[in-house]
MMTF fields as JSON, N, C-alpha, C and O atoms, coordinates in Angstrom:
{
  "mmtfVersion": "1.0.0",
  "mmtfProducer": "UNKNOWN",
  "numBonds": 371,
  "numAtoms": 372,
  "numGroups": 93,
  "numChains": 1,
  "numModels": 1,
  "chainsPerModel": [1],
  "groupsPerChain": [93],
  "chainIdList": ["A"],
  "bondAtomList": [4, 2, 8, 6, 12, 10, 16, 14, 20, 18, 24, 22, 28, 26, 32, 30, 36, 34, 40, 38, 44, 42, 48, 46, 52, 50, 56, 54, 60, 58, 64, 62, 68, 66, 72, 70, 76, 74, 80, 78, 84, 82, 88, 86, 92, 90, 96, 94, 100, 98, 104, 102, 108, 106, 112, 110, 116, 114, 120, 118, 124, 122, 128, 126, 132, 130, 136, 134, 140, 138, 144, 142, 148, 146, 152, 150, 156, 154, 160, 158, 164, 162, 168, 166, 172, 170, 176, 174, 180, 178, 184, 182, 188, 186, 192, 190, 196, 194, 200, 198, 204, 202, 208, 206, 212, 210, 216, 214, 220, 218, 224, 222, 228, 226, 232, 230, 236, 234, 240, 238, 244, 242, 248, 246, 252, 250, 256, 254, 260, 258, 264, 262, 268, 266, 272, 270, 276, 274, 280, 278, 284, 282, 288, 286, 292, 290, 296, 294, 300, 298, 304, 302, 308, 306, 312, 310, 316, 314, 320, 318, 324, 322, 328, 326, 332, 330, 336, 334, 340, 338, 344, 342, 348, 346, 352, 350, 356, 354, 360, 358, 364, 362, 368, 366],
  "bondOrderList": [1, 1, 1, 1, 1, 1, 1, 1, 1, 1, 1, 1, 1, 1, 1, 1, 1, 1, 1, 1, 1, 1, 1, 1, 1, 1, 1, 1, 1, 1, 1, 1, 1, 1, 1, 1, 1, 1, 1, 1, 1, 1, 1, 1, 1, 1, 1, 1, 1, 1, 1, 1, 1, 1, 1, 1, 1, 1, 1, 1, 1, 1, 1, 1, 1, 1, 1, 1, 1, 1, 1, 1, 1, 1, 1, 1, 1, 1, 1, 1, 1, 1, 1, 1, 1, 1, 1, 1, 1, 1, 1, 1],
  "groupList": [{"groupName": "UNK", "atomNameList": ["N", "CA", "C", "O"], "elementList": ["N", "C", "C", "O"], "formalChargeList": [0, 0, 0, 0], "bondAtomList": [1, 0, 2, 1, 3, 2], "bondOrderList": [1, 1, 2], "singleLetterCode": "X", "chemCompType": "L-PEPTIDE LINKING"}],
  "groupTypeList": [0, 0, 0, 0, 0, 0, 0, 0, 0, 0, 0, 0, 0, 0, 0, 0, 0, 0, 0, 0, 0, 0, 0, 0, 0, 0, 0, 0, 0, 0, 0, 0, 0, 0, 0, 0, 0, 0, 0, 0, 0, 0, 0, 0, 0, 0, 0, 0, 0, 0, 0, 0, 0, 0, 0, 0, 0, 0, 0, 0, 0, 0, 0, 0, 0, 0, 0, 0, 0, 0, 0, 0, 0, 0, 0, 0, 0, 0, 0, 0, 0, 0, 0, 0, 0, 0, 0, 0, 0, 0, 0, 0, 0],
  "groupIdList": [1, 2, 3, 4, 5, 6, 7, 8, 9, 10, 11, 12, 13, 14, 15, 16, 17, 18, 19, 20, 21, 22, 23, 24, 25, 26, 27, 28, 29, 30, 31, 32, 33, 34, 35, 36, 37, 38, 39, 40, 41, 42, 43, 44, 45, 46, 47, 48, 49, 50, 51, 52, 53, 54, 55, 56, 57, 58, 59, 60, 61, 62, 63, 64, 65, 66, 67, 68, 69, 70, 71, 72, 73, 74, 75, 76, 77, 78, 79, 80, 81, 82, 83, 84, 85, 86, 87, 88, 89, 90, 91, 92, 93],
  "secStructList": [7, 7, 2, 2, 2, 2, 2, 2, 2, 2, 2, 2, 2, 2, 2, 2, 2, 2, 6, 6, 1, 1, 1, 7, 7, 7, 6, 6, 1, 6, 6, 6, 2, 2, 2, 2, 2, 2, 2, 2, 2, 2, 2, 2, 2, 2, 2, 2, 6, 7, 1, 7, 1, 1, 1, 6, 6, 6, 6, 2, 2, 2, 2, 2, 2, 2, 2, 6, 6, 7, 7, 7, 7, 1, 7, 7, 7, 7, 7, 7, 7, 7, 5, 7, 6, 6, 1, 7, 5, 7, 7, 7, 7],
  "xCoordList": [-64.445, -64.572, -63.366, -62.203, -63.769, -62.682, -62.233, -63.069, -60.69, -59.953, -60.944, -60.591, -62.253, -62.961, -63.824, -64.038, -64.488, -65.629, -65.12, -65.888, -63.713, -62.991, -63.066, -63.994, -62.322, -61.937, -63.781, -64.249, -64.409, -65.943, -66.355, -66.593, -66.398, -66.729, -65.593, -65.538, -65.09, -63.744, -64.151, -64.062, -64.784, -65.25, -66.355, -66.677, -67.015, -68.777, -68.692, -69.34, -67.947, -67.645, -66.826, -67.0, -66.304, -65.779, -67.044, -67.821, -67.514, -68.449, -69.807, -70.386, -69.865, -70.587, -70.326, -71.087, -69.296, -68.653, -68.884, -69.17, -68.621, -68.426, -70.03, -70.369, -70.847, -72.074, -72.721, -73.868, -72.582, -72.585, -72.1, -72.887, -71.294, -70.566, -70.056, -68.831, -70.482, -70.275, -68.649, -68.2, -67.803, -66.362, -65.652, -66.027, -64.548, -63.176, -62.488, -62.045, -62.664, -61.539, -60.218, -59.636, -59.936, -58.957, -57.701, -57.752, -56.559, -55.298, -55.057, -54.275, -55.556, -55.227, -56.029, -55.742, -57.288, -57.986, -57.721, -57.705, -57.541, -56.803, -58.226, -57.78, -59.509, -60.261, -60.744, -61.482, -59.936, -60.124, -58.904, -58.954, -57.826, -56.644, -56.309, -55.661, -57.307, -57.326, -58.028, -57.728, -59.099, -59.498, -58.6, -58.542, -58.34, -57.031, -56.098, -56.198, -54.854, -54.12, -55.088, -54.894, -55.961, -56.608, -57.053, -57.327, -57.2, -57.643, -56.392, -56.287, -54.892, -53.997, -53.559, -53.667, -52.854, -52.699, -53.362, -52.764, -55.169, -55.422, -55.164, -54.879, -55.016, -54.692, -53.357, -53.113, -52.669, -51.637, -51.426, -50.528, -52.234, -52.66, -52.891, -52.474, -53.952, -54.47, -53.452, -53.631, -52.89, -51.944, -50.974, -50.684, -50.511, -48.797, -50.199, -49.756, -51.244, -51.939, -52.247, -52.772, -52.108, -51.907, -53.043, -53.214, -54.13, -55.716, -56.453, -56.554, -56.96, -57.998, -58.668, -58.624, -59.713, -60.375, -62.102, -63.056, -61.767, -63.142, -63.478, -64.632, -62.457, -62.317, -62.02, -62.403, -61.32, -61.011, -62.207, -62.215, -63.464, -65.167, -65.45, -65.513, -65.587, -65.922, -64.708, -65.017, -63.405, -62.952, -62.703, -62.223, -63.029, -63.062, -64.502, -64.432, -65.747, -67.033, -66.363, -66.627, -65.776, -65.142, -64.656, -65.286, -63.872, -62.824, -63.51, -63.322, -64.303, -65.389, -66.366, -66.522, -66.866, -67.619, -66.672, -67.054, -65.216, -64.507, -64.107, -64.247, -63.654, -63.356, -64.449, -64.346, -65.537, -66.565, -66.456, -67.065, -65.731, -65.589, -64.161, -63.668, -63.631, -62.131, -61.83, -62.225, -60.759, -60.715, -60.322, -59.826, -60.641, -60.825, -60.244, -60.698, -58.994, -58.632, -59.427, -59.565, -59.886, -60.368, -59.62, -60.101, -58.603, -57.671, -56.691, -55.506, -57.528, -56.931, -57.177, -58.325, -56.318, -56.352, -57.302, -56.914, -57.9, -58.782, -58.897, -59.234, -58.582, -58.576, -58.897, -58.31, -59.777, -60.442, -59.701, -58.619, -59.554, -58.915, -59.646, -60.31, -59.562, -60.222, -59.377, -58.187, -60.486, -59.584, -59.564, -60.545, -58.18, -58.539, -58.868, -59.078, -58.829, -59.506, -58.648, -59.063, -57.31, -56.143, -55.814, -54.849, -56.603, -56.466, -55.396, -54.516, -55.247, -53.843, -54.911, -55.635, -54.717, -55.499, -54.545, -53.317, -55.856, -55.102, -55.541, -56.439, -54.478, -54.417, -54.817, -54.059, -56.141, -56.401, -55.995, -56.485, -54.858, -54.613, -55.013, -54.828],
  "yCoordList": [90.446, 89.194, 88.309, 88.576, 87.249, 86.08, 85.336, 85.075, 85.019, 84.161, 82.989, 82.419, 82.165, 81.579, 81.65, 80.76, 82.734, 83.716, 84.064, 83.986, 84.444, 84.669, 83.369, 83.18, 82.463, 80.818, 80.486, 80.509, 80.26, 80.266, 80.789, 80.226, 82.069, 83.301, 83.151, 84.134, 82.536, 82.206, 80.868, 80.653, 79.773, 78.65, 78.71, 78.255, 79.351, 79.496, 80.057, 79.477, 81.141, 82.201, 80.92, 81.065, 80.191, 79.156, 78.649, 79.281, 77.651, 76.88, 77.569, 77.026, 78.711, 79.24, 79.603, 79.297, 80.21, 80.198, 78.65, 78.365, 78.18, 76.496, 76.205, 75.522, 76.888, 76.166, 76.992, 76.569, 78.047, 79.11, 79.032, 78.809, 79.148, 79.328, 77.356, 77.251, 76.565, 74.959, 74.952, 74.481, 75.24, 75.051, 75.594, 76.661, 75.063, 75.872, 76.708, 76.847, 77.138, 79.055, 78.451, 77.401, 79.52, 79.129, 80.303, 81.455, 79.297, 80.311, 81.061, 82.003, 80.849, 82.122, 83.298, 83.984, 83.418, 83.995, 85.195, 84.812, 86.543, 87.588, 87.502, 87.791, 87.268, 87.756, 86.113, 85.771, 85.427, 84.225, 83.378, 82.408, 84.441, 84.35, 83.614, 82.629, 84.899, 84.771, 83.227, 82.653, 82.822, 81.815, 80.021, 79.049, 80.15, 79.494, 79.386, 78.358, 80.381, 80.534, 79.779, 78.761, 80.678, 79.878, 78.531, 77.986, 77.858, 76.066, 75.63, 74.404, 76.557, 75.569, 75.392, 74.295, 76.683, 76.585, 75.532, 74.62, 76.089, 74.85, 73.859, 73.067, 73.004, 71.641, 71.115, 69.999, 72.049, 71.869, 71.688, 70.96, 72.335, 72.33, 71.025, 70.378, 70.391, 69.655, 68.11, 66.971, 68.272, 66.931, 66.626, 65.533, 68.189, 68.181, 67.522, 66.507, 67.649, 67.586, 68.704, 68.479, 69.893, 71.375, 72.002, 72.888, 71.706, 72.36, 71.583, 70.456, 72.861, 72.261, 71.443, 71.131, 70.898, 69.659, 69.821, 69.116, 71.25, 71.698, 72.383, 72.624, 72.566, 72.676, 71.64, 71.696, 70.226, 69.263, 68.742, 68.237, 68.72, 68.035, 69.586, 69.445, 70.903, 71.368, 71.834, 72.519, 71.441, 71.792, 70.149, 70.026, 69.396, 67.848, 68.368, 68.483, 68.641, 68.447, 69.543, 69.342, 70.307, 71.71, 70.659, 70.535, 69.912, 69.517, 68.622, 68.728, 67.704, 66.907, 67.567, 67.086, 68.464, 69.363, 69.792, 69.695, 70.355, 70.776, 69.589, 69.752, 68.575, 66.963, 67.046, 66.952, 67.25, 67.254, 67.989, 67.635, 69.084, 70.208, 69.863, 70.804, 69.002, 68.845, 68.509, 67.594, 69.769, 69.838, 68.282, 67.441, 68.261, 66.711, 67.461, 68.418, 66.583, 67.576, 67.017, 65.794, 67.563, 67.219, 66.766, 66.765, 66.502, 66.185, 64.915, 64.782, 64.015, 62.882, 61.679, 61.24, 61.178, 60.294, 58.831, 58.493, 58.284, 57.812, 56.199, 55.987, 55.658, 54.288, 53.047, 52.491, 52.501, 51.1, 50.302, 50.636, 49.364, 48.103, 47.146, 47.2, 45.824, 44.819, 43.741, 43.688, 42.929, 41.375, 40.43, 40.149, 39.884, 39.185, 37.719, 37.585, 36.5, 35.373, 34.725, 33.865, 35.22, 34.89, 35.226, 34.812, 35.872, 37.087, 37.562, 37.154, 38.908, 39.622, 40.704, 40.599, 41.577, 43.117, 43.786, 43.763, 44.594, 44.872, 46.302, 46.531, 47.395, 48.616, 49.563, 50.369, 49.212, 50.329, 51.408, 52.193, 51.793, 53.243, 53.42, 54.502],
  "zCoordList": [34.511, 33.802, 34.161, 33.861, 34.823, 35.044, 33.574, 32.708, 33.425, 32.865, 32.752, 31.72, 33.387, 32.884, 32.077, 31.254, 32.165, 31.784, 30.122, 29.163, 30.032, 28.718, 28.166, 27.38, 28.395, 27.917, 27.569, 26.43, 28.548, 27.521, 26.287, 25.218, 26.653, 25.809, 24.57, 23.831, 24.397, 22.964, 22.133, 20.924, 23.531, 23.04, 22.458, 21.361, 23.297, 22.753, 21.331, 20.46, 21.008, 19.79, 18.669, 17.459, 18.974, 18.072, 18.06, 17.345, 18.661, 18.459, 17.193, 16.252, 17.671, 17.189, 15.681, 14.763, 15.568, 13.917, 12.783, 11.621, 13.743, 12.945, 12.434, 11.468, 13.322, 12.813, 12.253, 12.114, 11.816, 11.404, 9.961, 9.041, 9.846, 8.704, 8.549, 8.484, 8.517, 7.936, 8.059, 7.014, 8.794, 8.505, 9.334, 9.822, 9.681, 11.245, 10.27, 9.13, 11.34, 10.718, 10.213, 10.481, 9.355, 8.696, 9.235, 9.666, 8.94, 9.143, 8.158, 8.292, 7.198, 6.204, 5.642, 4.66, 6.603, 6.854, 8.186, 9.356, 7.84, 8.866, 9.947, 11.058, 10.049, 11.115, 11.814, 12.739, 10.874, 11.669, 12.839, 13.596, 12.421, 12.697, 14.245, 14.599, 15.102, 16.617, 17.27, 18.316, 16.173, 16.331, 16.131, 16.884, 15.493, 14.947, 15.867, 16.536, 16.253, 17.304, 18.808, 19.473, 18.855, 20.395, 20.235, 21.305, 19.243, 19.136, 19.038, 19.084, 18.853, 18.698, 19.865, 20.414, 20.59, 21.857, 23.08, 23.651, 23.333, 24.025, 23.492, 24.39, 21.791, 21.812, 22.409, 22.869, 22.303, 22.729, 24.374, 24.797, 25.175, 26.459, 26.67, 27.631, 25.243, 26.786, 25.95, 26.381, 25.285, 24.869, 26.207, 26.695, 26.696, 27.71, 28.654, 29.193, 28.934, 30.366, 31.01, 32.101, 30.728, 31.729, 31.688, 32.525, 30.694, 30.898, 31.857, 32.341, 31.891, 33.436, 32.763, 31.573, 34.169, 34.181, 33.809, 33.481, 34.106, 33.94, 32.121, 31.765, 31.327, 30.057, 29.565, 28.397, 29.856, 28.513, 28.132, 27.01, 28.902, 28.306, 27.219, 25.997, 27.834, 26.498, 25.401, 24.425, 25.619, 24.441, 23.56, 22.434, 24.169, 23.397, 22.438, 21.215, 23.208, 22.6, 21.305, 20.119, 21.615, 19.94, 19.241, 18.191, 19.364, 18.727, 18.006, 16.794, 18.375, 17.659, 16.58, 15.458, 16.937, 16.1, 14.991, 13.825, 15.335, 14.471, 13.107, 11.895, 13.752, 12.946, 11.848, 10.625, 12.654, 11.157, 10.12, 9.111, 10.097, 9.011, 8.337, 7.714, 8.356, 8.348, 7.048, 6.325, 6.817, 4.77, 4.54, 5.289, 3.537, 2.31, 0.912, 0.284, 0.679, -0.488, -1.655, -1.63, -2.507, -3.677, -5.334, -6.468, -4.937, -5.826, -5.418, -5.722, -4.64, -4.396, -5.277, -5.346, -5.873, -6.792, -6.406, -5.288, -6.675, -6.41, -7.534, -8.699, -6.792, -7.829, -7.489, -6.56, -8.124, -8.136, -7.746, -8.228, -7.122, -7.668, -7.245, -6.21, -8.303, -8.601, -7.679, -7.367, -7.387, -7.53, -8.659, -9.348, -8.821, -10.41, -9.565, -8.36, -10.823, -10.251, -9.233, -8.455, -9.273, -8.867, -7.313, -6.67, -6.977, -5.809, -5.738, -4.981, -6.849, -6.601, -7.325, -8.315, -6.554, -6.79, -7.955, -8.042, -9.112, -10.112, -9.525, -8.714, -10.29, -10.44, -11.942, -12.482, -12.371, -13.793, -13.71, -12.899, -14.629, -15.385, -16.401, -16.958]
}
């Protein structure tokens, strides 16, 4: 098995989790661990420029797929604001 053949076979297995299970592995998750580590690394790859040319189309198409699952905290404060007649935006507490 070629070093390409692996780098697929890691992507495909991500890809596959995500749609699978609605969500990117988590780091604090021990069997998701390996998954995690390998999306950071290549991101990191392909920011310096050093991943091939033939991986930045399918690890962009991951990374897109991944964006969609991307935690939203649920405890974000969340507040209206109005315009008064004045146009100066009010803040209700």
């Amino acid at each position: 098995m070629t070093q390409n053949d692996r780098w697929e076979e890691r992507c495909n297995a991500i890809i596959e989790y995500i749609q699978v299970n609605h969500r990117r592995p988590s780091k604090y998750k021990q069997e998701d661990m390996q998954m995690v580590n390998w999306l950071k690394y290549n991101k990191k790859l392909l920011h310096r420029g050093l991943l091939k040319e033939d991986r930045k189309e399918k690890l962009k198409l991951l990374l897109d797929l991944a964006s969609k699952y991307q935690r939203v905290n649920q405890y974000i404060f969340v507040c209206n604001t109005t315009d008064d007649a004045n146009g100066e935006l009010t803040i209700p507490f």
